[in-house]
């Protein structure tokens, strides 16, 4: 019987029957990849996707799911135990409180759940986890080995080779009782699990590229209050290179700007909330991070027709000036408390007592008031907080108290420390270097610029998404006043400025305040004082996104040489014909007759198609027709 006619379970059983001796061992050409507590068998060819750089992604996901399980399972009467985690001990400072403390400890002990869940063991009241695009199954194996309180883990992949590898890795790591391999279309699998009793508590989506095609099914298949983890690696689209493509995938227009990475986070949150709203559901972001070449969001999904009405007032458009980079947000709708329609003393938000109306705008004129340039329109995007700070603090405390649990604990601690310091009610940010570049002056030190904002009475913080970012509630006018004051102490050559340039128009206006650049103590955040790992260097050569997995595998050995050769190929045009390709181009292959004469119109000026004689062309064309 052909394998395509076998079901998922029969297929995996068939493989185990055919290869009984090799099932738990290594097959020819395979290597063992170790990460965390997992050790997976990985083929040397590129048949299954794996990127070692995303270890931080997997470590952070394990940490987030652990804290999510701790909170959720406590409501079900289950206490989780994490290896290496120290118990909190309260030490009394006086003998008088010893008796009271003892009574408190007895009370707390009586309230502790009777059921304890540890890693690697199946918990009947635990979480049901789905990894929709599992590839080698490394992430799912790590869930089974490192996250306590799990009932089951389903590792799904559409590739039969990946599903086979997942099942082998589950048995290789001894977690077959928790982890089940699945060979299904991820969307169809989630659509089939939309029932309230079949939904998953945690769904993890980490695709190669965009997750847009899986979001509709994911928001339906996650349980009430469940956790949805989504990764986006199509940053070229979400960072403004293709705004029209971003709209077709996420329902939002991205624009090129300094704050593009945070805007990408808010775009995916907008898309998730919009798709959930179709089914009377809404999202609550727990953690949203921009890391390296991708973004990662963790959101909880709830159901509530009343709360869904608030979604429109949580979205906003952004007006971005193309000259000076100033931006303004425009909410999609307004919500106000309708006091006349509710009983006395009763406040209802998002329900009968709330009145919604269309937003008024725009917040800007036809031209920028600072530089006279036009505005770009982007969005809509999520304009509410993108983190749940109490939850982030729990994850940070757990990772800091157990640093040996993850290989990237230092970076997780640095990243989450910056997240807790961000202004949660201030969307987007400016960068100090871009403000300085606009007026062509020296860049002020970060601490001095932050101090000037604090002296002016504004709030300010850094951002985890950009090294030189400044998040502040100060209006653009205040920022440019501070830059004008800085320019007076560090003057630029005004005679070289064009009268139509943004720098000339900004500097032609006198500042309305006297900025003070004396460094304040509170201008330097704790994450910077403690020298935490916030923006690490590239971990290895040729670091970044890896090649897409191929069904036939086979990465060529000269892949790196090919990448080097293709770098700057548009700037450095090849003029030597000996360096051009020595095989027929695609247009030459599409011949209609043996006497067809081909004229090459490719990117190079003279290729092999033009260098060959007329007889060689006829011979090649005849050979191609015979072969066809």
XYZ file of C-alpha atoms in Angstrom:
628
model
C 0.000 0.000 0.000
C 1.280 3.480 -0.849
C 2.163 5.654 2.134
C -0.134 8.449 0.972
C -3.124 6.231 1.725
C -2.075 5.579 5.289
C -3.426 7.585 8.147
C -1.136 9.484 10.482
C -1.117 6.765 13.156
C -0.722 3.911 10.708
C 2.082 5.749 8.954
C 4.115 6.175 12.106
C 3.457 2.557 13.108
C 4.570 1.488 9.649
C 7.872 3.297 10.042
C 8.460 1.731 13.452
C 7.789 -1.713 11.971
C 10.075 -1.238 8.988
C 12.909 0.290 10.998
C 12.671 -1.357 14.434
C 16.406 -1.301 15.078
C 16.973 2.266 13.888
C 13.901 3.774 15.556
C 15.683 4.919 18.721
C 19.164 5.169 17.214
C 20.785 7.366 14.595
C 20.227 6.773 10.921
C 23.052 7.266 8.403
C 23.859 10.941 7.974
C 22.125 12.048 11.182
C 23.628 14.019 14.043
C 22.484 14.709 17.598
C 21.579 18.305 18.425
C 21.385 19.154 22.126
C 19.471 22.125 23.499
C 18.194 22.522 27.017
C 17.344 19.031 28.285
C 16.484 17.734 24.826
C 18.663 15.817 22.393
C 17.172 15.392 18.935
C 18.220 13.349 15.938
C 18.697 15.749 13.070
C 19.384 14.866 9.402
C 22.456 16.400 7.852
C 20.495 17.387 4.745
C 18.063 20.290 4.892
C 14.988 18.040 4.898
C 13.656 19.424 8.213
C 14.049 23.043 9.297
C 16.148 23.906 12.347
C 17.714 27.218 13.381
C 20.026 27.127 16.429
C 19.893 30.919 16.768
C 16.276 30.670 17.935
C 17.293 29.005 21.185
C 16.369 32.267 22.906
C 12.880 31.998 21.411
C 12.426 28.469 22.713
C 13.876 29.290 26.144
C 11.585 32.284 26.540
C 8.577 30.227 25.463
C 9.327 27.548 28.069
C 9.623 30.245 30.747
C 6.337 31.916 29.737
C 4.361 28.668 29.523
C 5.704 27.612 32.929
C 4.399 30.766 34.607
C 1.150 30.523 32.670
C 0.743 26.936 33.882
C 1.539 27.983 37.449
C -1.286 30.532 37.457
C -3.834 28.468 35.541
C -3.263 25.124 37.283
C -3.404 26.749 40.709
C -7.071 27.395 39.945
C -7.471 23.684 39.194
C -5.842 22.631 42.457
C -2.472 21.656 40.962
C 0.919 22.901 42.110
C 3.830 22.689 39.674
C 7.403 21.943 40.695
C 10.269 23.323 38.582
C 13.697 21.657 38.977
C 16.260 24.004 40.499
C 13.670 26.486 41.709
C 14.097 27.476 45.339
C 11.162 27.597 47.716
C 10.315 31.015 49.085
C 11.260 31.116 52.771
C 9.997 33.876 55.064
C 12.435 34.638 57.900
C 11.059 36.307 61.039
C 13.061 39.168 62.521
C 11.614 38.969 66.035
C 10.542 36.241 68.416
C 7.170 37.921 68.992
C 6.038 37.149 65.452
C 7.160 33.517 65.471
C 3.786 32.235 66.657
C 1.897 34.339 64.154
C 4.211 33.243 61.349
C 3.757 29.602 62.312
C -0.018 29.993 62.176
C 0.290 31.736 58.798
C 2.497 28.969 57.433
C 0.039 26.324 58.642
C -2.796 28.211 57.001
C -0.885 28.562 53.752
C 0.088 24.908 53.900
C -3.519 23.910 54.311
C -4.475 25.979 51.278
C -1.753 24.499 49.102
C -3.014 22.223 46.328
C -2.858 18.535 47.133
C -1.794 17.540 43.584
C 1.802 18.194 42.542
C 2.958 18.210 38.905
C 6.590 17.739 37.897
C 8.394 17.825 34.564
C 8.189 14.751 32.378
C 5.083 13.407 34.103
C 1.567 13.427 32.727
C -0.872 15.584 34.684
C -4.526 14.644 34.259
C -5.694 18.201 34.937
C -2.755 19.727 33.092
C -2.389 21.769 29.932
C -2.998 20.504 26.421
C -0.355 21.996 24.136
C -0.236 22.163 20.338
C 2.787 23.086 18.257
C 1.284 23.587 14.835
C 4.526 23.699 12.813
C 6.923 21.511 14.727
C 9.585 20.599 12.092
C 12.077 18.445 14.043
C 9.945 18.564 17.204
C 12.687 20.149 19.309
C 10.369 22.714 20.853
C 7.732 20.122 21.764
C 10.330 17.768 23.218
C 11.614 20.615 25.367
C 8.064 21.341 26.534
C 7.678 17.721 27.630
C 11.047 17.699 29.403
C 11.140 21.192 30.946
C 7.587 22.444 31.510
C 5.646 20.821 34.386
C 1.884 20.371 34.505
C 1.255 19.096 30.964
C -1.449 16.637 30.020
C -0.377 16.220 26.396
C 1.778 17.832 23.717
C 0.809 17.515 20.049
C 3.672 18.191 17.642
C 2.245 18.647 14.161
C 3.903 19.127 10.795
C 2.606 18.743 7.253
C 5.806 17.004 6.128
C 5.795 13.221 6.503
C 9.570 13.242 7.023
C 9.186 15.793 9.818
C 6.375 13.792 11.460
C 8.510 10.664 11.378
C 11.430 12.548 12.895
C 9.182 13.977 15.625
C 8.016 10.498 16.648
C 11.593 9.226 16.701
C 12.751 12.193 18.784
C 9.903 11.675 21.249
C 10.960 8.073 21.789
C 14.651 9.025 21.776
C 14.018 11.425 24.679
C 11.606 9.129 26.516
C 8.560 11.417 26.301
C 6.291 9.311 24.083
C 3.742 9.186 26.914
C 3.364 12.983 26.667
C 4.214 13.872 23.067
C 2.220 12.696 20.077
C 3.414 13.290 16.518
C 0.880 14.503 13.971
C 1.099 14.801 10.190
C -1.752 17.171 9.327
C -2.416 20.529 7.814
C -2.092 22.853 10.814
C -5.146 24.943 9.940
C -7.390 21.919 9.406
C -6.204 20.376 12.662
C -7.071 23.527 14.599
C -10.406 23.948 12.830
C -11.372 20.433 13.894
C -10.549 21.271 17.523
C -12.786 24.339 17.781
C -15.222 22.679 20.163
C -15.136 23.934 23.737
C -14.089 20.524 25.047
C -11.458 19.900 22.369
C -9.622 23.222 22.461
C -5.960 23.479 23.385
C -4.750 25.418 26.415
C -1.586 26.518 24.596
C -1.036 26.896 20.847
C 2.433 27.697 19.534
C 2.874 28.907 15.947
C 6.416 29.446 14.695
C 6.241 29.238 10.892
C 8.892 29.896 8.279
C 7.723 33.374 7.286
C 4.255 34.717 7.938
C 1.722 33.115 10.320
C -1.185 34.980 8.698
C -2.813 31.893 7.163
C -2.988 30.133 10.555
C -4.342 32.939 12.754
C -8.033 32.465 11.982
C -7.948 28.830 13.052
C -5.696 29.526 16.044
C -7.970 32.086 17.703
C -10.808 29.550 17.544
C -8.891 26.471 18.685
C -7.397 28.006 21.853
C -9.365 27.498 25.056
C -11.033 30.179 27.148
C -8.202 32.210 28.649
C -5.711 30.023 26.780
C -2.261 31.089 25.637
C -1.457 31.797 21.995
C 2.235 32.125 21.055
C 2.976 33.518 17.582
C 6.253 34.229 15.780
C 6.634 36.383 12.661
C 9.845 36.278 10.633
C 8.599 38.224 7.599
C 10.049 41.441 8.970
C 10.689 42.929 5.532
C 6.927 43.037 5.053
C 6.055 44.182 8.563
C 8.822 46.810 8.742
C 7.558 48.833 5.798
C 9.233 47.440 2.673
C 5.909 46.171 1.302
C 3.008 47.970 2.905
C 0.530 46.533 0.416
C 1.625 42.984 1.216
C 1.378 43.713 4.924
C -2.204 44.882 4.430
C -3.157 41.735 2.513
C -1.758 39.509 5.290
C -2.455 41.436 8.482
C -5.026 44.066 7.543
C -2.628 46.910 8.304
C -0.289 49.130 6.283
C 3.299 49.165 7.522
C 5.533 52.165 6.910
C 9.284 52.648 6.936
C 10.214 54.391 10.147
C 12.589 54.224 13.074
C 9.909 52.607 15.225
C 9.155 49.890 12.639
C 9.957 47.004 15.010
C 7.499 48.076 17.680
C 4.964 48.890 14.997
C 5.369 45.325 13.698
C 4.433 44.040 17.168
C 1.370 46.235 17.228
C 0.378 45.148 13.713
C 0.330 41.443 14.608
C -1.600 42.218 17.809
C -4.121 44.172 15.742
C -4.463 41.255 13.343
C -4.984 38.755 16.171
C -7.579 40.945 17.874
C -9.408 41.575 14.627
C -9.651 37.892 13.742
C -10.675 36.966 17.279
C -13.400 39.614 17.217
C -15.144 37.797 14.365
C -15.925 34.999 16.830
C -16.805 37.317 19.744
C -13.365 36.846 21.281
C -10.656 39.308 22.289
C -6.994 39.184 23.233
C -4.969 40.205 26.278
C -1.250 40.635 25.470
C 1.077 39.150 28.078
C 4.450 39.746 26.428
C 5.478 41.115 23.026
C 9.142 41.246 22.047
C 11.164 42.161 18.987
C 14.237 39.947 18.885
C 16.989 39.740 16.259
C 15.232 39.116 12.924
C 11.750 38.207 14.204
C 8.989 39.239 16.583
C 7.245 37.074 19.175
C 3.944 37.711 20.950
C 2.234 35.866 23.815
C -1.482 36.637 24.198
C -4.416 35.188 26.095
C -7.723 34.766 24.269
C -11.077 35.295 25.998
C -14.707 35.253 24.906
C -17.076 38.115 25.635
C -19.412 40.006 23.371
C -19.380 43.035 25.666
C -15.594 43.263 25.819
C -15.258 42.812 22.059
C -16.949 46.172 21.553
C -13.916 47.827 23.119
C -11.626 46.531 20.368
C -12.340 49.361 17.952
C -11.187 51.949 20.483
C -7.935 49.991 21.028
C -6.801 50.443 17.416
C -5.155 53.530 15.958
C -3.775 54.993 12.742
C -0.363 56.645 12.725
C 0.586 59.804 10.813
C 4.332 59.800 10.180
C 6.177 62.846 8.800
C 8.545 61.900 5.977
C 10.783 64.882 6.728
C 11.475 64.968 10.458
C 9.990 61.655 11.601
C 7.410 63.155 13.974
C 4.370 60.952 14.418
C 0.832 61.310 15.749
C -1.697 58.616 16.610
C -5.374 58.707 15.684
C -7.693 56.308 17.528
C -10.216 54.496 15.356
C -13.091 55.267 17.733
C -13.930 56.972 21.002
C -15.585 55.442 24.043
C -17.238 57.400 26.817
C -19.264 56.466 29.875
C -22.949 57.025 29.275
C -24.097 57.965 32.777
C -27.724 58.482 31.815
C -28.257 54.850 30.777
C -27.034 53.107 33.911
C -28.425 52.712 37.433
C -27.072 54.962 40.177
C -23.746 53.814 41.580
C -23.198 51.220 38.861
C -20.255 51.577 36.476
C -20.166 49.278 33.466
C -17.237 49.546 31.084
C -17.582 48.095 27.606
C -21.281 47.351 28.080
C -24.589 49.188 28.278
C -23.013 52.065 30.158
C -20.419 52.796 27.476
C -21.150 54.900 24.421
C -19.024 54.515 21.287
C -18.617 57.126 18.592
C -16.469 57.686 15.540
C -13.139 59.380 16.165
C -12.589 62.964 15.096
C -9.484 63.973 13.220
C -7.018 64.084 11.696
C -4.578 65.171 14.425
C -2.267 66.838 11.875
C -2.599 69.402 9.127
C -1.823 69.023 5.410
C 1.855 69.656 6.197
C 4.044 68.961 9.205
C 4.029 71.908 11.592
C 7.741 71.420 12.311
C 9.359 70.863 8.903
C 6.614 71.485 6.338
C 6.803 67.998 4.787
C 3.919 65.629 4.055
C 2.670 62.761 6.221
C 2.462 59.037 5.592
C -0.515 57.087 6.889
C 0.042 53.689 8.483
C -1.997 51.208 10.425
C -4.393 50.443 11.918
C -2.404 48.950 14.766
C -2.818 47.972 18.419
C -2.546 51.151 20.536
C -2.990 49.635 24.011
C -0.182 48.213 26.216
C 1.641 45.304 24.599
C 2.809 43.753 27.895
C 1.189 42.587 31.121
C 3.788 43.919 33.558
C 2.768 41.794 36.600
C 3.021 38.646 34.490
C 6.348 39.736 32.977
C 7.665 40.361 36.478
C 6.738 36.787 37.458
C 8.630 35.374 34.488
C 11.613 37.616 35.228
C 11.714 36.570 38.878
C 11.524 32.879 37.972
C 14.345 33.112 35.412
C 16.548 35.262 37.663
C 16.076 32.872 40.593
C 16.952 29.806 38.511
C 19.631 30.945 36.012
C 20.901 27.452 35.264
C 17.579 26.377 33.783
C 18.118 28.019 30.374
C 21.176 28.585 28.234
C 20.058 32.132 27.423
C 18.991 33.121 30.949
C 21.184 36.237 30.970
C 19.640 37.559 27.806
C 16.115 36.744 28.981
C 16.798 38.633 32.200
C 18.126 41.644 30.309
C 15.286 41.649 27.795
C 12.505 41.317 30.377
C 14.139 43.919 32.623
C 13.918 46.432 29.786
C 10.309 45.414 29.144
C 9.364 46.167 32.755
C 10.982 49.624 32.451
C 9.094 50.651 29.309
C 6.292 53.191 29.427
C 3.351 50.891 28.802
C 0.909 53.661 27.853
C 3.189 55.310 25.244
C 3.095 53.644 21.812
C 6.140 53.811 19.518
C 9.374 55.712 20.080
C 11.974 58.099 18.655
C 15.691 57.478 18.255
C 18.303 60.001 19.293
C 20.446 59.450 16.206
C 17.522 60.062 13.824
C 16.615 63.334 15.594
C 20.223 64.472 15.290
C 20.452 63.372 11.666
C 17.393 65.430 10.770
C 19.048 68.706 11.798
C 22.582 67.540 10.864
C 24.102 68.038 14.316
C 26.134 65.947 16.702
C 24.198 63.262 18.563
C 23.664 64.114 22.247
C 24.562 61.407 24.771
C 21.578 59.256 25.642
C 21.656 60.098 29.355
C 21.807 63.838 28.681
C 18.884 63.687 26.274
C 16.817 61.627 28.724
C 17.732 64.066 31.515
C 16.558 67.017 29.421
C 13.164 65.374 29.005
C 12.944 64.639 32.729
C 13.907 68.220 33.610
C 11.113 69.411 31.309
C 8.572 67.392 33.295
C 8.051 64.503 30.880
C 8.297 60.758 31.376
C 10.872 58.804 29.407
C 12.094 55.214 29.049
C 14.105 53.024 26.744
C 12.712 50.327 24.465
C 13.776 46.708 24.091
C 13.120 46.953 20.348
C 15.884 49.475 19.543
C 19.151 50.344 21.214
C 18.924 54.144 20.857
C 15.164 54.371 21.321
C 13.463 56.950 23.516
C 9.848 56.391 24.555
C 8.331 59.537 25.994
C 5.000 61.235 26.523
C 6.533 64.546 25.385
C 4.957 65.986 22.228
C 7.131 66.385 19.107
C 7.333 70.139 19.718
C 9.105 69.547 23.046
C 11.556 67.146 21.427
C 12.503 69.629 18.756
C 12.865 72.403 21.339
C 15.385 70.242 23.182
C 17.223 69.546 19.930
C 17.297 73.263 19.126
C 18.866 73.942 22.504
C 21.430 71.212 21.876
C 22.213 72.691 18.462
C 22.943 76.081 20.011
C 25.686 74.451 22.113
C 26.821 72.356 19.122
C 26.118 74.612 16.126
C 25.814 73.377 12.573
C 26.790 75.291 9.446
C 23.541 77.012 8.595
C 24.862 78.292 5.261
C 25.052 74.718 3.947
C 21.421 73.981 4.711
C 18.854 74.167 1.950
C 15.946 76.493 2.659
C 13.525 73.701 1.813
C 15.190 71.104 4.036
C 13.604 69.978 7.323
C 16.740 71.029 9.215
C 16.512 74.628 7.996
C 12.829 74.987 8.920
C 13.256 73.355 12.330
C 16.297 75.456 13.281
C 14.676 78.657 12.008
C 12.272 78.524 14.955
C 13.469 79.612 18.379
C 12.960 77.105 21.212
C 10.125 77.828 23.605
C 11.947 76.279 26.570
C 15.459 76.252 27.970
C 16.622 72.640 28.029
C 18.815 71.444 30.889
C 21.228 68.664 29.941
C 22.569 68.007 33.423
C 22.507 64.243 33.963
C 19.955 63.101 36.513
C 20.256 59.975 38.615
C 16.921 58.603 37.431
C 17.893 59.076 33.783
C 19.904 55.854 33.843
C 17.594 52.798 34.149
C 18.498 49.841 36.333
C 18.971 47.478 33.395
C 21.648 49.823 32.050
C 23.276 50.370 35.435
C 23.547 46.650 36.056
C 25.048 46.091 32.584
C 22.505 43.415 31.735
C 22.653 41.682 28.384
C 20.188 43.761 26.433
C 21.407 43.941 22.820
C 23.897 41.159 22.314
C 26.325 40.832 19.423
C 25.732 38.344 16.628
C 26.415 34.918 18.155
C 28.093 33.421 15.090
C 29.153 34.047 11.505
C 26.445 34.121 8.824
C 23.933 34.507 11.629
C 20.284 35.097 10.885
C 17.396 33.364 9.089
C 18.256 29.976 7.653
C 17.323 28.441 4.323
C 13.858 26.967 3.967
C 13.686 23.201 4.398
C 13.410 21.194 1.166
C 11.622 17.880 0.765
C 14.650 16.444 -1.007
C 17.098 18.067 1.423
C 20.599 18.641 0.193
C 22.101 22.007 1.100
C 25.045 22.560 -1.216
C 28.437 22.778 0.411
C 29.154 26.092 -1.260
C 26.063 27.807 0.156
C 28.125 30.393 2.012
C 30.214 31.066 -1.110
C 27.018 31.623 -3.066
C 25.758 34.085 -0.446
C 29.021 36.026 -0.590
C 28.903 36.091 -4.373
C 25.332 37.412 -4.407
C 26.022 40.215 -1.913
C 25.849 43.670 -3.544
C 25.210 42.075 -6.936
C 23.171 45.072 -8.023
C 25.850 47.557 -7.063
C 28.791 45.544 -8.399
C 27.730 44.542 -11.907
C 29.691 41.713 -13.522
C 31.406 42.871 -16.710
C 33.694 39.887 -17.296
C 31.824 37.353 -19.412
C 33.883 34.498 -17.965
C 32.164 35.029 -14.591
C 28.676 34.669 -16.015
C 26.680 31.465 -15.947
C 27.656 28.918 -18.583
C 24.247 27.276 -19.026
C 21.197 28.301 -21.061
C 18.880 30.764 -19.356
C 15.208 30.009 -18.869
C 14.121 32.117 -21.820
C 16.445 30.180 -24.120
C 14.914 26.888 -22.966
C 11.481 28.063 -24.077
C 12.075 27.650 -27.817
C 9.360 27.003 -30.348
C 11.494 25.597 -33.170
C 15.070 24.398 -33.779
C 15.772 27.488 -35.859
C 14.566 29.896 -33.182
C 17.101 32.645 -32.507
C 17.195 33.860 -28.915
C 18.232 37.304 -27.760
C 19.067 37.414 -24.059
C 17.586 40.364 -22.152
C 18.648 39.477 -18.623
C 20.366 41.613 -16.035
C 23.830 41.048 -17.542
C 24.762 42.727 -20.801
C 26.415 39.815 -22.585
C 25.688 36.265 -21.490
C 26.554 32.785 -22.747
C 23.433 32.770 -24.916
C 24.943 35.518 -27.042
C 28.487 34.155 -26.996
C 27.581 30.780 -28.564
C 27.437 30.283 -32.289
C 24.231 29.927 -34.255
C 24.908 26.188 -34.814
C 25.333 25.614 -31.061
C 22.015 27.301 -30.384
C 20.234 25.102 -32.963
C 21.821 21.965 -31.518
C 20.831 22.885 -27.933
C 17.298 23.736 -28.971
C 16.886 20.458 -30.838
C 18.211 18.518 -27.862
C 15.755 20.225 -25.514
C 12.816 19.432 -27.786
C 13.829 15.801 -28.065
C 14.252 15.576 -24.299
C 10.836 17.088 -23.755
